[in-house]
Amino acid sequence: MSSAVARRAAMPPGPRLPALAQTVLWAVAPVRFGRSCTRRYGPVFTARILGFGDVVYISTPEGIRRILRDDAARFDAAAANESIRFVVGEHSLLMSGGAEHTERRKVLMRPLHGDNVAAYVEVMESVVEQEIRRWPPGSTVRLLDCFQRVTLEVMIRAVFGITDSARLDRLRALVPRLLAVNPLIILLPALRRRFGGVGPWAAFQRLLAEVDRIVIAEIRERRARIAADPGSRGGDVLSLLLTQGGENPPLTDRELRDHMVTLLAVGQETTATQLAWFFERVVRAPGALDRVEAAVRAEDWKVLDAAIHEAIRARPTTLDIGRVVTEEWTAEGYTFPAGTLFAVSLGLLHLSDDLHPRPDDYAIDRFHPVEPPSAHFLPFGGGSHRCLGASLAMVEMRTVIAAVVRDVRLRARRAAPEAVTPRGPMLVPRRGAEVVVVANRVAAGRE
Ligand code: HEM
């Protein structure tokens, strides 16, 4: 037996299909592919994905806890994020590990802390109100597009603190194109060539350069403005990063740029997509929308959070997070060599029949009044890489949902659930969460 065959024999079982066929199934319908492999081979299986090689999927609570917490020092998250280094930059939190990661995280933690985030609610309310006014009664709206606009606006104003209207307009146009980066250039480094200035890489480079110019110009101007008048500092994340005290040396323009683009890359589409899935689920589950409306009226935030958590469980925006093990590691009856790539599948954990009975049903009571054990539900990951924007995301989702259900009555455009469809790194509702606006108290022109 060759050593490659021997190594593969020692790996967890997985589909025998050729790598190309597995890659196509994984790329077209990742949730269906993951769930059918789990049913057949169990919660630890090996898939062969072109561009990545053997990928070990793991969705047991014990395995996930060990990778994210107990044995975290033996796992490298940055290596698994390598494919997006060219977007987020070398100073990004996503590109660091160990002590360097701890340092970078500390820097970003304070501005994204719950107390600061509460100050963004006013901006969020005004942004969502403006969006809702554009939904005339009787019309069909694609909520994913609407919430993309809302979360981008919140990001530009509350996180970047940009008020210059020319810059705002330009970023509004550029960012969606930047985030819709052609997945082929993420997966296939060989395509990252300029080919004489034509093709997806050259186009992406031009886009990134323009976003960088705007972000760096904003950083420089803000730095100068705050230096001239410290009282002009805003409460946004960029201003807080520019003025943080302590022993740390001030952040360079490039470091700030990488932090800001990272927040944009990981925070905007996730929240928009999760909001779209929330309504896609809630308008279809019998009684769920009424329950959410009653909770908002009664300011019963526990029920609203339960409804949000259940939507995240039932419709994850990404199926897994990547880790590369840096030394031999024994778990789940296998010994994995250093360099093994793991897909830590929070999505498959949340869809497990054993841990969440009838996982395809949307049921708010799964999370209320008693929540499932924390090892069975990790919406924002865990351990040293746990989502830094969890407070911001939860506050934003509560605020947006509360505003929508207070003023608007929605119903599903079609009874059938929308299919889960990959779009870039996100799993989105195929029709963009289409709903019909039954009534709207604030639609433009009604007063
Ligand atoms: C519903 C929305 C969101 C979900 C479901 C979500 C989920 C996650 C998950 C599962 C991770 C862990 C990744 C890992 O361990 O490798 C993560 C990391 C991260 N998230 Fe979020 N996220 C959301 C929104 C946000 C927002 C709004 C921001 C900030 C503006 C943000 C910033 C980050 C950052 C910076 C990390 C990297 C943390 C680190 O590596 O130390 N996220 N997120």
mmCIF file of C-alpha atoms in Angstrom, residues 230-440:
data_model
loop_
_atom_site.group_PDB
_atom_site.id
_atom_site.type_symbol
_atom_site.label_atom_id
_atom_site.label_comp_id
_atom_site.label_asym_id
_atom_site.label_seq_id
_atom_site.Cartn_x
_atom_site.Cartn_y
_atom_site.Cartn_z
ATOM 1 C CA PRO A 230 -9.865 65.697 20.454
ATOM 2 C CA GLY A 231 -13.491 66.625 21.217
ATOM 3 C CA SER A 232 -14.431 65.813 17.602
ATOM 4 C CA ARG A 233 -13.969 62.105 18.238
ATOM 5 C CA GLY A 234 -17.073 60.060 17.415
ATOM 6 C CA GLY A 235 -18.254 56.867 19.098
ATOM 7 C CA ASP A 236 -17.677 54.739 15.998
ATOM 8 C CA VAL A 237 -15.219 51.825 15.955
ATOM 9 C CA LEU A 238 -12.633 53.637 13.805
ATOM 10 C CA SER A 239 -12.549 56.692 16.101
ATOM 11 C CA LEU A 240 -12.202 54.445 19.148
ATOM 12 C CA LEU A 241 -9.346 52.526 17.528
ATOM 13 C CA LEU A 242 -7.596 55.795 16.621
ATOM 14 C CA THR A 243 -7.743 57.086 20.173
ATOM 15 C CA GLN A 244 -7.209 53.978 22.241
ATOM 16 C CA GLY A 245 -4.784 54.591 25.087
ATOM 17 C CA GLY A 246 -2.758 52.037 27.021
ATOM 18 C CA GLU A 247 0.772 50.844 26.392
ATOM 19 C CA ASN A 248 0.112 49.801 22.814
ATOM 20 C CA PRO A 249 1.748 51.963 20.133
ATOM 21 C CA PRO A 250 -0.781 53.773 17.914
ATOM 22 C CA LEU A 251 -2.045 51.669 15.029
ATOM 23 C CA THR A 252 -0.581 52.432 11.605
ATOM 24 C CA ASP A 253 -2.824 53.369 8.683
ATOM 25 C CA ARG A 254 -2.295 49.924 7.200
ATOM 26 C CA GLU A 255 -3.205 48.130 10.440
ATOM 27 C CA LEU A 256 -6.355 50.207 10.766
ATOM 28 C CA ARG A 257 -7.249 49.528 7.140
ATOM 29 C CA ASP A 258 -6.896 45.762 7.673
ATOM 30 C CA HIS A 259 -9.025 45.852 10.840
ATOM 31 C CA MET A 260 -11.771 47.842 9.163
ATOM 32 C CA VAL A 261 -11.860 45.720 6.002
ATOM 33 C CA THR A 262 -11.925 42.566 8.174
ATOM 34 C CA LEU A 263 -14.977 43.821 10.070
ATOM 35 C CA LEU A 264 -16.636 44.655 6.778
ATOM 36 C CA ALA A 265 -15.790 41.261 5.275
ATOM 37 C CA VAL A 266 -16.989 39.151 8.215
ATOM 38 C CA GLY A 267 -19.702 41.321 9.738
ATOM 39 C CA GLN A 268 -21.908 42.800 7.053
ATOM 40 C CA GLU A 269 -23.172 39.991 4.844
ATOM 41 C CA THR A 270 -23.470 37.509 7.733
ATOM 42 C CA THR A 271 -25.876 39.776 9.593
ATOM 43 C CA ALA A 272 -27.869 40.674 6.470
ATOM 44 C CA THR A 273 -28.185 37.035 5.433
ATOM 45 C CA GLN A 274 -29.144 35.885 8.904
ATOM 46 C CA LEU A 275 -31.853 38.557 9.036
ATOM 47 C CA ALA A 276 -33.193 37.426 5.659
ATOM 48 C CA TRP A 277 -33.300 33.816 6.836
ATOM 49 C CA PHE A 278 -35.051 34.903 10.039
ATOM 50 C CA PHE A 279 -38.013 36.263 8.098
ATOM 51 C CA GLU A 280 -37.919 33.451 5.531
ATOM 52 C CA ARG A 281 -38.433 30.991 8.425
ATOM 53 C CA VAL A 282 -40.775 33.048 10.604
ATOM 54 C CA VAL A 283 -43.330 33.854 7.890
ATOM 55 C CA ARG A 284 -43.664 30.135 7.115
ATOM 56 C CA ALA A 285 -43.799 28.552 10.580
ATOM 57 C CA PRO A 286 -47.406 28.514 11.865
ATOM 58 C CA GLY A 287 -47.925 31.176 14.552
ATOM 59 C CA ALA A 288 -44.253 32.240 14.636
ATOM 60 C CA LEU A 289 -44.723 35.746 13.205
ATOM 61 C CA ASP A 290 -47.600 36.473 15.632
ATOM 62 C CA ARG A 291 -45.425 35.281 18.478
ATOM 63 C CA VAL A 292 -42.544 37.539 17.424
ATOM 64 C CA GLU A 293 -44.905 40.529 17.063
ATOM 65 C CA ALA A 294 -46.362 39.899 20.534
ATOM 66 C CA ALA A 295 -42.860 39.591 22.012
ATOM 67 C CA VAL A 296 -41.800 42.908 20.451
ATOM 68 C CA ARG A 297 -44.982 44.622 21.694
ATOM 69 C CA ALA A 298 -44.406 43.255 25.218
ATOM 70 C CA GLU A 299 -40.651 43.979 24.998
ATOM 71 C CA ASP A 300 -40.041 40.345 25.863
ATOM 72 C CA TRP A 301 -36.510 40.197 24.458
ATOM 73 C CA LYS A 302 -35.988 36.622 25.663
ATOM 74 C CA VAL A 303 -38.600 35.346 23.220
ATOM 75 C CA LEU A 304 -37.180 37.507 20.437
ATOM 76 C CA ASP A 305 -33.667 36.174 21.098
ATOM 77 C CA ALA A 306 -35.062 32.624 21.123
ATOM 78 C CA ALA A 307 -36.629 33.282 17.714
ATOM 79 C CA ILE A 308 -33.322 34.682 16.377
ATOM 80 C CA HIS A 309 -31.304 31.773 17.760
ATOM 81 C CA GLU A 310 -33.691 29.273 16.246
ATOM 82 C CA ALA A 311 -33.291 30.925 12.827
ATOM 83 C CA ILE A 312 -29.491 30.787 13.135
ATOM 84 C CA ARG A 313 -29.746 27.102 14.118
ATOM 85 C CA ALA A 314 -32.079 26.143 11.298
ATOM 86 C CA ARG A 315 -30.427 28.215 8.552
ATOM 87 C CA PRO A 316 -26.724 28.859 9.151
ATOM 88 C CA THR A 317 -25.113 31.416 6.858
ATOM 89 C CA THR A 318 -21.931 29.351 6.765
ATOM 90 C CA LEU A 319 -21.715 25.645 7.454
ATOM 91 C CA ASP A 320 -18.308 25.409 9.067
ATOM 92 C CA ILE A 321 -15.123 27.131 10.159
ATOM 93 C CA GLY A 322 -11.657 25.968 9.156
ATOM 94 C CA ARG A 323 -8.764 24.846 11.315
ATOM 95 C CA VAL A 324 -5.436 23.172 10.474
ATOM 96 C CA VAL A 325 -3.910 20.965 13.173
ATOM 97 C CA THR A 326 -0.252 21.824 13.754
ATOM 98 C CA GLU A 327 0.817 18.546 15.416
ATOM 99 C CA GLU A 328 -0.442 14.988 15.529
ATOM 100 C CA TRP A 329 -3.835 14.900 17.249
ATOM 101 C CA THR A 330 -5.898 11.956 18.475
ATOM 102 C CA ALA A 331 -9.662 12.267 18.658
ATOM 103 C CA GLU A 332 -12.836 10.373 17.806
ATOM 104 C CA GLY A 333 -10.845 7.115 17.430
ATOM 105 C CA TYR A 334 -8.417 8.524 14.830
ATOM 106 C CA THR A 335 -4.895 9.909 14.885
ATOM 107 C CA PHE A 336 -4.687 12.876 12.566
ATOM 108 C CA PRO A 337 -1.287 13.925 11.202
ATOM 109 C CA ALA A 338 -0.055 17.514 11.492
ATOM 110 C CA GLY A 339 -1.412 19.548 8.591
ATOM 111 C CA THR A 340 -4.872 17.911 8.531
ATOM 112 C CA LEU A 341 -7.537 20.433 7.523
ATOM 113 C CA PHE A 342 -10.725 20.326 9.617
ATOM 114 C CA ALA A 343 -14.115 21.768 8.782
ATOM 115 C CA VAL A 344 -15.496 22.384 12.259
ATOM 116 C CA SER A 345 -19.141 22.194 11.346
ATOM 117 C CA LEU A 346 -21.264 24.315 13.640
ATOM 118 C CA GLY A 347 -23.961 24.118 10.951
ATOM 119 C CA LEU A 348 -24.114 20.303 11.023
ATOM 120 C CA LEU A 349 -24.020 20.363 14.850
ATOM 121 C CA HIS A 350 -27.070 22.628 14.800
ATOM 122 C CA LEU A 351 -28.889 20.389 12.308
ATOM 123 C CA SER A 352 -28.148 17.130 14.160
ATOM 124 C CA ASP A 353 -31.267 14.925 14.588
ATOM 125 C CA ASP A 354 -29.886 13.604 17.888
ATOM 126 C CA LEU A 355 -29.209 16.966 19.515
ATOM 127 C CA HIS A 356 -32.090 18.988 18.048
ATOM 128 C CA PRO A 357 -35.051 16.659 17.393
ATOM 129 C CA ARG A 358 -36.947 17.384 14.140
ATOM 130 C CA PRO A 359 -34.159 19.752 13.088
ATOM 131 C CA ASP A 360 -36.015 20.934 9.977
ATOM 132 C CA ASP A 361 -38.877 22.410 11.976
ATOM 133 C CA TYR A 362 -38.619 26.052 13.033
ATOM 134 C CA ALA A 363 -39.642 26.062 16.730
ATOM 135 C CA ILE A 364 -39.053 29.084 18.977
ATOM 136 C CA ASP A 365 -39.667 26.895 22.046
ATOM 137 C CA ARG A 366 -36.433 25.055 21.417
ATOM 138 C CA PHE A 367 -34.765 28.110 22.953
ATOM 139 C CA HIS A 368 -37.468 29.302 25.336
ATOM 140 C CA PRO A 369 -37.867 29.164 28.288
ATOM 141 C CA VAL A 370 -34.980 26.669 28.468
ATOM 142 C CA GLU A 371 -32.040 26.956 26.110
ATOM 143 C CA PRO A 372 -30.239 23.888 24.745
ATOM 144 C CA PRO A 373 -26.873 23.058 26.373
ATOM 145 C CA SER A 374 -24.237 25.516 25.163
ATOM 146 C CA ALA A 375 -22.174 22.668 23.669
ATOM 147 C CA HIS A 376 -25.078 21.921 21.306
ATOM 148 C CA PHE A 377 -25.519 25.466 20.020
ATOM 149 C CA LEU A 378 -22.587 27.745 19.191
ATOM 150 C CA PRO A 379 -23.977 30.426 16.884
ATOM 151 C CA PHE A 380 -20.876 32.591 17.222
ATOM 152 C CA GLY A 381 -18.251 29.863 17.611
ATOM 153 C CA GLY A 382 -16.247 29.506 20.791
ATOM 154 C CA GLY A 383 -12.829 29.800 22.396
ATOM 155 C CA SER A 384 -10.253 32.407 21.483
ATOM 156 C CA HIS A 385 -11.734 33.063 18.018
ATOM 157 C CA ARG A 386 -15.339 33.453 19.168
ATOM 158 C CA CYS A 387 -17.107 36.085 17.089
ATOM 159 C CA LEU A 388 -16.001 39.562 18.156
ATOM 160 C CA GLY A 389 -19.102 41.089 16.635
ATOM 161 C CA ALA A 390 -21.625 38.855 18.457
ATOM 162 C CA SER A 391 -23.011 41.744 20.565
ATOM 163 C CA LEU A 392 -23.186 44.040 17.561
ATOM 164 C CA ALA A 393 -24.897 41.347 15.466
ATOM 165 C CA MET A 394 -27.466 40.504 18.149
ATOM 166 C CA VAL A 395 -28.258 44.167 18.857
ATOM 167 C CA GLU A 396 -28.585 44.873 15.143
ATOM 168 C CA MET A 397 -30.834 41.860 14.502
ATOM 169 C CA ARG A 398 -33.088 42.707 17.476
ATOM 170 C CA THR A 399 -33.336 46.340 16.390
ATOM 171 C CA VAL A 400 -34.082 45.582 12.755
ATOM 172 C CA ILE A 401 -36.607 42.826 13.493
ATOM 173 C CA ALA A 402 -38.399 44.919 16.127
ATOM 174 C CA ALA A 403 -38.688 47.866 13.713
ATOM 175 C CA VAL A 404 -39.991 45.685 10.891
ATOM 176 C CA VAL A 405 -42.646 43.841 12.905
ATOM 177 C CA ARG A 406 -43.829 47.029 14.656
ATOM 178 C CA ASP A 407 -44.591 48.811 11.396
ATOM 179 C CA VAL A 408 -45.042 46.202 8.685
ATOM 180 C CA ARG A 409 -47.083 43.060 8.175
ATOM 181 C CA LEU A 410 -45.405 40.548 5.872
ATOM 182 C CA ARG A 411 -46.380 37.217 4.378
ATOM 183 C CA ALA A 412 -44.461 34.639 2.369
ATOM 184 C CA ARG A 413 -44.571 35.218 -1.386
ATOM 185 C CA ARG A 414 -44.679 31.439 -1.919
ATOM 186 C CA ALA A 415 -45.573 28.712 0.568
ATOM 187 C CA ALA A 416 -42.574 26.516 -0.290
ATOM 188 C CA PRO A 417 -39.394 27.182 1.707
ATOM 189 C CA GLU A 418 -36.618 28.894 -0.209
ATOM 190 C CA ALA A 419 -33.718 26.614 -1.100
ATOM 191 C CA VAL A 420 -30.355 27.120 0.592
ATOM 192 C CA THR A 421 -28.031 28.438 -2.117
ATOM 193 C CA PRO A 422 -24.317 29.262 -1.880
ATOM 194 C CA ARG A 423 -23.444 32.801 -2.946
ATOM 195 C CA GLY A 424 -19.781 33.607 -2.405
ATOM 196 C CA PRO A 425 -19.008 32.490 1.137
ATOM 197 C CA MET A 426 -22.655 32.788 2.264
ATOM 198 C CA LEU A 427 -25.579 30.352 2.206
ATOM 199 C CA VAL A 428 -28.464 32.539 1.120
ATOM 200 C CA PRO A 429 -32.191 31.960 0.442
ATOM 201 C CA ARG A 430 -32.453 31.249 -3.292
ATOM 202 C CA ARG A 431 -35.041 33.950 -3.980
ATOM 203 C CA GLY A 432 -33.511 36.394 -1.529
ATOM 204 C CA ALA A 433 -36.300 35.858 1.070
ATOM 205 C CA GLU A 434 -39.195 37.173 -1.005
ATOM 206 C CA VAL A 435 -42.154 38.483 0.984
ATOM 207 C CA VAL A 436 -45.332 40.373 0.205
ATOM 208 C CA VAL A 437 -45.924 43.583 2.147
ATOM 209 C CA VAL A 438 -49.485 43.170 3.452
ATOM 210 C CA ALA A 439 -49.557 46.453 5.396
ATOM 211 C CA ASN A 440 -47.043 49.181 6.191
#
